[in-house]
Each structure stands twice: as C-alpha cells, then as structure tokens.
Coordinates of C-alpha atoms in Angstrom, one line a residue:
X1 CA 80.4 -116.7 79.7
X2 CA 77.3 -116.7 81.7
X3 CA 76.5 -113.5 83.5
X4 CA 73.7 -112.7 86.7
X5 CA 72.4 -110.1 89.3
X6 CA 72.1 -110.9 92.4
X7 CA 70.3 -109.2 94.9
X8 CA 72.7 -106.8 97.1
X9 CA 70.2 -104.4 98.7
X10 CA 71.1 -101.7 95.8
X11 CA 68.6 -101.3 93.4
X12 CA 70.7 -102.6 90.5
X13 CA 72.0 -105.7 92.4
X14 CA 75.7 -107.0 92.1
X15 CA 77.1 -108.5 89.1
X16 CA 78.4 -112.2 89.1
X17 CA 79.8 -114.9 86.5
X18 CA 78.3 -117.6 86.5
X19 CA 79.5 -121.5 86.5
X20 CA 78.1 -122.9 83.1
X21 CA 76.3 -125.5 85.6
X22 CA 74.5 -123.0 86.9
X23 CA 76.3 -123.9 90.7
X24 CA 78.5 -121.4 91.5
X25 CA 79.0 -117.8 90.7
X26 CA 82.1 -115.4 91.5
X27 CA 81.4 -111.2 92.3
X28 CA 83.4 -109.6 89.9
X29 CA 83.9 -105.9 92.4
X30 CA 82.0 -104.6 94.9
X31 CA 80.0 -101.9 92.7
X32 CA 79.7 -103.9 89.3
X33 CA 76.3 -104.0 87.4
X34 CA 75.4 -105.5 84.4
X35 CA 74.6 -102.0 82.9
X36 CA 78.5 -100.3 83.8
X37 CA 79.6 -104.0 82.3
X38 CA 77.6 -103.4 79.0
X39 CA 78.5 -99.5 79.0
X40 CA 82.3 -100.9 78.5
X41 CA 81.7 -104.3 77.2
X42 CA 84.9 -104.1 74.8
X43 CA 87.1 -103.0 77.4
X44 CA 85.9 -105.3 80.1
X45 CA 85.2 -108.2 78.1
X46 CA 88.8 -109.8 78.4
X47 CA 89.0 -109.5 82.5
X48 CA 85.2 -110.9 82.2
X49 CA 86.4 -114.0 80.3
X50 CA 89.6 -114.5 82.9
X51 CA 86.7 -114.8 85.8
X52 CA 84.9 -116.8 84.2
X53 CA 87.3 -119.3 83.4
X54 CA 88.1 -119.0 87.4
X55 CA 84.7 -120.3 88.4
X56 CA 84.5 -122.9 86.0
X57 CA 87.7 -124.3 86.7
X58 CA 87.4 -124.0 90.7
X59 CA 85.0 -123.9 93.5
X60 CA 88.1 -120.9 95.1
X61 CA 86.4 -117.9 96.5
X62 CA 83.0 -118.6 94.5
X63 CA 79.4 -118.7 96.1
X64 CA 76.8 -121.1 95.2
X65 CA 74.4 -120.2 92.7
X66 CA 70.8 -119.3 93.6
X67 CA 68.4 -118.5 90.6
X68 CA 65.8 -117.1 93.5
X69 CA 68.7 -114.9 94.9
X70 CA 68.2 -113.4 91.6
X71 CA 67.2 -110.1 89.8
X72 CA 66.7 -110.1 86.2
X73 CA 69.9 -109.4 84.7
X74 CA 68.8 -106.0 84.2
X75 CA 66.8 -105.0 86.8
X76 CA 66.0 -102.1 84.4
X77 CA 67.1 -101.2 81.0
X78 CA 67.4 -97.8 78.9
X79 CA 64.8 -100.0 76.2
X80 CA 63.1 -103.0 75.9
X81 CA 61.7 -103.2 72.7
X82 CA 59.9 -106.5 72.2
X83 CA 59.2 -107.8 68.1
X84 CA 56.7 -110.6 66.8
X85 CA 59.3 -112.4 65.1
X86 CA 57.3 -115.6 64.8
X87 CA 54.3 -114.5 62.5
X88 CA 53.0 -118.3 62.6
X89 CA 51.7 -117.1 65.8
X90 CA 50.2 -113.4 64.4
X91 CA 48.3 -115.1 61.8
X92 CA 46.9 -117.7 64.0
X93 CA 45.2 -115.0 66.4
X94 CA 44.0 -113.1 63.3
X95 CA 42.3 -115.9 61.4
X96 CA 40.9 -116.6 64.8
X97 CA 39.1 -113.3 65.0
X98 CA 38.5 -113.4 61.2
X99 CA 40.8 -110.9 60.0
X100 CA 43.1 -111.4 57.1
X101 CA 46.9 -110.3 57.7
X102 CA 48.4 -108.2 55.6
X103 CA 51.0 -109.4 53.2
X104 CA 53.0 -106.4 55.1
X105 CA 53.5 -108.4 58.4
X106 CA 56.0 -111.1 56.4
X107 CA 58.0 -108.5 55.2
X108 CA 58.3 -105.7 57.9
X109 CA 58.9 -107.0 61.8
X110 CA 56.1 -105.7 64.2
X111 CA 57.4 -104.2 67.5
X112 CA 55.8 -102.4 70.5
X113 CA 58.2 -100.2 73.6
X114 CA 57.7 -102.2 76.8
X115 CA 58.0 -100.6 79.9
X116 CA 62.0 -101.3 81.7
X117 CA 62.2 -99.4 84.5
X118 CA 61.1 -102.7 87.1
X119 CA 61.3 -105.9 85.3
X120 CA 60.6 -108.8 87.5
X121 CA 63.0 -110.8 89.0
X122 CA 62.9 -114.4 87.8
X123 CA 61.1 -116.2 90.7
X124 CA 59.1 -113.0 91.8
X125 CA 55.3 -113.7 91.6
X126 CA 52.5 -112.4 88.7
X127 CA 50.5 -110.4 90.4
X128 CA 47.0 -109.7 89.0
X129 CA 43.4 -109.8 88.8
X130 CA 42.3 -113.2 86.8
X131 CA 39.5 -110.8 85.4
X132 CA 42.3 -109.4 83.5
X133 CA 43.1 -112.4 81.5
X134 CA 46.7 -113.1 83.1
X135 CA 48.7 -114.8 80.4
X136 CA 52.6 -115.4 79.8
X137 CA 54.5 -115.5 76.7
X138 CA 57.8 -117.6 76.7
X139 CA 60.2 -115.9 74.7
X140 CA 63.9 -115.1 73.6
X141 CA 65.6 -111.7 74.0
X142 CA 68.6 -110.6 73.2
X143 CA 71.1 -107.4 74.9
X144 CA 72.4 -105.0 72.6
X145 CA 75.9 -102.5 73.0
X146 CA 75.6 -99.3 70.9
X147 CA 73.5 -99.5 67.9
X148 CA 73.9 -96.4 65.6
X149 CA 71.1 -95.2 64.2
X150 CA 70.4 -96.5 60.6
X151 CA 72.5 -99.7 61.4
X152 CA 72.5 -102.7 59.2
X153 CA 71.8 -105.7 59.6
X154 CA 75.5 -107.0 60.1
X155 CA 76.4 -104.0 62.6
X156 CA 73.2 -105.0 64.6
X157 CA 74.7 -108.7 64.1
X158 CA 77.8 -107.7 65.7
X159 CA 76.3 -105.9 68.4
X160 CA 74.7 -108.8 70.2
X161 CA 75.9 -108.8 73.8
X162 CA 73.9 -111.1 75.5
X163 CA 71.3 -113.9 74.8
X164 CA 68.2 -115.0 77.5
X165 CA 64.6 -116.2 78.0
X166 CA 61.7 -113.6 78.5
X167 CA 58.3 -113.8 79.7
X168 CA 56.3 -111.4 78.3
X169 CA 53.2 -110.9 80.9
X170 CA 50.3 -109.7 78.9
X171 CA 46.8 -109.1 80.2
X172 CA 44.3 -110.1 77.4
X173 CA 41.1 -109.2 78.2
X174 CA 42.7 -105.6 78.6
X175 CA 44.4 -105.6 75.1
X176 CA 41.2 -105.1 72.9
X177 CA 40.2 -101.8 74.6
X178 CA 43.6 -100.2 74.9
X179 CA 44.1 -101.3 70.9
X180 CA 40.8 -99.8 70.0
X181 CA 42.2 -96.5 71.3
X182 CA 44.7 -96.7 68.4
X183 CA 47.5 -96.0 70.9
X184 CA 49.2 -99.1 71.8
X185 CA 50.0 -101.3 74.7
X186 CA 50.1 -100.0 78.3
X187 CA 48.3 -101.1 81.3
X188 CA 47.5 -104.8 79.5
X189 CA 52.0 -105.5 79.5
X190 CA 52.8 -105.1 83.0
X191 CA 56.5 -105.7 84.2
X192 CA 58.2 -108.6 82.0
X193 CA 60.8 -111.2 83.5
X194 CA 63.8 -113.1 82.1
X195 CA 65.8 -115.6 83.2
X196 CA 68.5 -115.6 86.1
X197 CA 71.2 -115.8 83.6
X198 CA 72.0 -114.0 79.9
X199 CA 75.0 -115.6 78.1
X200 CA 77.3 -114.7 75.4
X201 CA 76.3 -115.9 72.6
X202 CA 79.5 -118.1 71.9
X203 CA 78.3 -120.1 75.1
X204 CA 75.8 -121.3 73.2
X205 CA 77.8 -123.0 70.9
X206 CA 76.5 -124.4 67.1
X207 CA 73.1 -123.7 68.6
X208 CA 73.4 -120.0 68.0
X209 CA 73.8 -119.1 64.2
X210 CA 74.4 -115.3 64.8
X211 CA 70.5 -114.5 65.0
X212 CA 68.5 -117.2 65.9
X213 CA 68.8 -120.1 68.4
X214 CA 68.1 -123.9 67.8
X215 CA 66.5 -125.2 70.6
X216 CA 63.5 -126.4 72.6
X217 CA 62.1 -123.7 74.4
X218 CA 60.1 -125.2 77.2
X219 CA 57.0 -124.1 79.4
X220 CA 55.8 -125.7 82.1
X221 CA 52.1 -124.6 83.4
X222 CA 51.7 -126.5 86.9
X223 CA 54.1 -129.1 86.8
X224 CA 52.9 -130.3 82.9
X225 CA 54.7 -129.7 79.8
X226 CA 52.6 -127.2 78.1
X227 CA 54.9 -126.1 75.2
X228 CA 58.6 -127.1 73.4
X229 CA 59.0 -125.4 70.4
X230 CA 62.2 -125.1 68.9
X231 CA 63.2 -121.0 69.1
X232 CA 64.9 -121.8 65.4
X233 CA 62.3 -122.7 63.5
X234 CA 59.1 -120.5 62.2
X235 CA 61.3 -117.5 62.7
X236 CA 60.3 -115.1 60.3
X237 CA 62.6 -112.2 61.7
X238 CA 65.9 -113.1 63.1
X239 CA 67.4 -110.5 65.9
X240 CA 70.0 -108.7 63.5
X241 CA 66.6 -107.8 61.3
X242 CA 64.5 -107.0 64.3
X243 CA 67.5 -104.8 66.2
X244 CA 68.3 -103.1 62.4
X245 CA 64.4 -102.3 62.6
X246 CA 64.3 -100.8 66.3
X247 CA 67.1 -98.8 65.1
X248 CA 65.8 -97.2 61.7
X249 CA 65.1 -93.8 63.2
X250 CA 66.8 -94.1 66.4
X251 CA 70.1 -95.2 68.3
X252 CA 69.8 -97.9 70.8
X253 CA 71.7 -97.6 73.9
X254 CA 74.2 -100.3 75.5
X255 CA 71.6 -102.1 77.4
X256 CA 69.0 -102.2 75.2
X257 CA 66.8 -105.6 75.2
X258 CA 65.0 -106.9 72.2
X259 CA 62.8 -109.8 71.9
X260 CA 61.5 -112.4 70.0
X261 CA 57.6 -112.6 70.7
X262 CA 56.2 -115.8 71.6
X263 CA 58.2 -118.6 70.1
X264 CA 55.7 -120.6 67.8
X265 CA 55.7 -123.4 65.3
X266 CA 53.7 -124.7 62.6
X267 CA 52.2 -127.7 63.0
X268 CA 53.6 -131.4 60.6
X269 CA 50.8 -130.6 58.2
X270 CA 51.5 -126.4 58.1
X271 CA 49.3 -125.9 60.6
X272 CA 49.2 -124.7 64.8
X273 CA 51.0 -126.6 66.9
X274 CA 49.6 -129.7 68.4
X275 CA 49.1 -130.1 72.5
X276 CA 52.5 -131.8 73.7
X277 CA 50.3 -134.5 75.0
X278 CA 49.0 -135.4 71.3
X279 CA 52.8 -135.5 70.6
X280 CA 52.9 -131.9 69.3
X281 CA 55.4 -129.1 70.5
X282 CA 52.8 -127.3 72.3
X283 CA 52.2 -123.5 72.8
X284 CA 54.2 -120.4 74.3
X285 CA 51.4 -118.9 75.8
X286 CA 47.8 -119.4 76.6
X287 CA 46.2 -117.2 73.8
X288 CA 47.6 -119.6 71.3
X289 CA 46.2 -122.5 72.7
X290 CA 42.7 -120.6 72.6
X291 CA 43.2 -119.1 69.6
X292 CA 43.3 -122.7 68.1
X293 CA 40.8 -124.1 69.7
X294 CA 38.1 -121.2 68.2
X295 CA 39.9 -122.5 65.0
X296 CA 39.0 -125.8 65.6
X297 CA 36.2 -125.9 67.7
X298 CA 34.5 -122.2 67.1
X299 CA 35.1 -121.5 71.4
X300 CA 38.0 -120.9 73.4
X301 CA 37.9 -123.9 76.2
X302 CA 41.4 -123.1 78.5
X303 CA 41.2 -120.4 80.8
X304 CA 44.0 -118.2 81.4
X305 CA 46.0 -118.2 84.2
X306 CA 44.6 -118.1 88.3
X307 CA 45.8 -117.4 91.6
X308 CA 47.7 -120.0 92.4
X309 CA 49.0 -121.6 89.0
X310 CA 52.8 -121.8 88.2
X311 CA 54.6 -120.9 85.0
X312 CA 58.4 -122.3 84.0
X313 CA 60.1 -121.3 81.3
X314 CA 63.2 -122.7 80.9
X315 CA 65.7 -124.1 78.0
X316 CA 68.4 -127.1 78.0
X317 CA 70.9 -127.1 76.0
X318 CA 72.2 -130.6 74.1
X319 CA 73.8 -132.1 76.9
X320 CA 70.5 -131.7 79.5
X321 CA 71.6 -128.7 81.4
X322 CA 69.9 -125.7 81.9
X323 CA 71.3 -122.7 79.9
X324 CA 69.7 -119.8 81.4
X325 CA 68.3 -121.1 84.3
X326 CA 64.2 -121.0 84.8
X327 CA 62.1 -118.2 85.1
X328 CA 59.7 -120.0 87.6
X329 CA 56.7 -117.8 88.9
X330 CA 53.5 -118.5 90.6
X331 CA 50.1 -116.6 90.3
X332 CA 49.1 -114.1 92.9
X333 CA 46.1 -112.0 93.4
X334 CA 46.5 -107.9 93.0
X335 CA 47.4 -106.4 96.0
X336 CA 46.0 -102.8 95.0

C-alpha cells in the first residue's frame, strides 16, 4: 500500500492511502496520522490494506492526489538517523582530500542523528545562503515499528514499515568547521525532505529483496538528468545492518527513519561514476561530482546549488510510473 500526509491545518496533517498511480487518495478518519498508524501498525495494518484496495479499485469517495498538497509523511519523527551505506561514495571524498579510509568504514556502518522535529515537505523550497555551499543528497530511507535494543539483524529486517526517497540537505562549506570541532553535524544538515509517498515494502514488488532496492534512483538538477544510479548496487550496508546498528545501545521508537546516504555507484572500470551525458549513471549530489573532478582534474569546476536552481528526486518503478512520487524543490535565498 502507498501511504501520505496531507496538509489539514494540524501540525501532523491527515493520513491518506494512496492509488498506486499516484491519482487518487482516500482519508482513512478524521484524526489519523502516520505516527498513531505506525504506533499500531499490527493492529491497523488489515483495515489499512481494505482501503487501499478501495482506492485502487474505484474513484468512490476518493480525492485526487496532489504531491504539493503534501507534507512529508512524517512531518516529524521520534529519530531520523541517517547511515553512509554506500562507502563508494566515502572513499571518493576521502581520496579527494588525500586521506586514506580506514579498513573500519567496510566493516562498521557510519551514522550521524539528524534533526526530525520539521522535515520539509516535499515541494517546500531550500532555503539558504549559496555561501553556505547548498547541496542535496538523493537518498533511500526506510520507517521502522519497535526496535528493541540489541536487535538483530532479522528482527530489524522484520521491522521495516515503510520504504521512501530522502533528500538529505547538507551545507558543505559549513561541514569542515563544525567537524573540526570533533562534535558532529548541526547547523551544516538543515531540515531533510522525502517524498510525498512511503510504501510497504511488498508494493515494491521483486525490486525489494528485504534490505535493499533495485532501481534507478533519479535526480534531476534544472530540468537535466544529473544522476540514475541503481539504489541496489554498491550498497555496502543494507537497512536490516544499518537499523541493527542504530539499535546497538538503544531502542528505536515506532517512527523511527533510517537512511541510506547518497546512493552511489562505481564506475564500468571500478571507478566514480561517469556524467549521465558521457553515458554514465551520474551523481546523487553535487559533492560527488566535485569530488571527482579534483580526482581527475586537481579542481572542483560545478558549483553548488543557487537561488533559483531546481532539484528532482524521483524513482520509477518497471512499468514507468512513479513509486514515491518526486521530491521537487527549488532554491531560495535565506530569509533570516
């Protein structure tokens, strides 16, 4: 089934299921939210299915479907907790810099604490200062239910609720000086988005192999493909491993979000990723592209993202239709 939040004037939206065409949606009661959904996800699950075999089988009492009506499905979660799964894309950023990456990273998933109390909704604008170094990073997340703490890997498999795309804001030009303070992230991950619509992961079909998903993921930077590769390749880390690692010392909460890092792929030859105009699969972000170019060319030549530019992250599935919907967002300047 295919789940969303629409906008309701309550600051956790209303629920809806979703057509799998993305056309129509159906309310499910007046005061649902995706968060009391998840809270009772194995009680609810079976009246959950029965609507949404309603509003794929007929347009009766449905709405149509509007991806900027949206919220992210969460408007705000109890974690999000976002991994590097795809250490193709670590080690390019490291060689860049000259600094070797420890044999460590291939073996033990990296991971930062995002902030989730206001996520974007998935058409709201970036807003920033270009001096930052604005950049997105297209992504995969996952929902969790309960996770006990110390959970293996097949209890975090089985606790997968909900599958969608992420973007992963991150200011650049802010990251160094925060990192040098040994402390972490902060001011240079502002408020991520994800896409209009999280699905179960059996919507997704032979695509989804219970922790990783084989297909395209696409970004779009003004209009041009910038970047396709496919989410199931050059996945170091699948979800069950990076939710069994979140949860080593903790529980996670019903609601908790984990994600993939930027979705990368080696190049043919074992290297980056060619441009998708050489016939490549492109890049997830814009820090990748750089990073290769100082590889390549000893200087970054793209420039980060400007007032104005537009970002679309989106994912089809086999037969051409969008799965999740798009996060689509333009560039605006800070209005601090």
């Amino acid at each position: 089934m295919k789940l969303a939040t629409i906008r309701s004037g309550a600051r956790d939206g209303q629920l809806v299921v979703v057509s799998r065409n993305l056309t129509r949606c159906l309310s499910i009661m007046p005061i649902a939210t995706m968060q009391s959904v998840l809270d009772e996800w194995d009680a609810i699950r079976t009246t959950l299915q029965v609507f949404s075999d309603r509003v794929n089988a007929s347009d009766k009492g449905t709405q149509p479907f509007d991806p900027k009506n949206c919220l992210s499905p969460l408007p705000r979660a109890y974690q999000w907790a976002d991994g590097s799964a795809y250490v193709n894309h670590v080690a390019l950023v490291r060689k860049a810099r000259g600094a070797e990456m420890p044999a460590s990273f291939w073996t033990d998933p990296l991971m930062y604490q995002g902030g989730s109390d206001s996520f974007l909704a998935p058409c709201d604008p970036i807003r920033g200062e270009e001096s930052w170094g604005i950049d997105f990073e297209a992504e995969i997340a996952v929902v969790t239910g309960d996770v006990p703490m110390g959970a293996s890997v097949d209890q975090a498999r089985k606790a997968i609720r909900l599958v969608m795309l992420a973007n992963d804001v991150s200011l650049r030009n802010l990251i160094p000086g925060e990192l040098a303070k040994g402390f972490g992230f902060f001011q240079s991950k502002p408020s991520s988005a994800f896409s209009p619509v999280a699905v179960t992961p059996d919507e997704l079909g032979p695509a989804w192999d219970g922790g990783r998903l084989h297909l395209p993921l696409l970004s779009i930077l003004n209009g041009k493909a910038y970047g396709r590769p496919n989410a199931g390749v050059d996945m170091t880390f699948d979800f069950p491993t990076l939710i069994a690692h979140a949860a080593k010392t903790r529980p996670l909460a019903a609601g908790t979000i984990i994600g993939s890092g930027t979705v990368s792929n080696r190049g043919a030859e074992g290297g980056p990723g060619k441009p998708v105009r050489e016939g490549g699969v492109g890049y997830s972000c814009i820090a990748e592209q750089r990073v290769v170019e100082t590889i390549l060319s000893g200087a970054a030549k793209t420039s980060f993202l400007k007032s104005g530019d537009r970002v679309r992250i989106e994912m089809l599935g086999a037969d051409g239709v969008s799965i999740f919907g798009a996060i689509d967002q333009a560039v605006e300047a800070s209005s601090r």
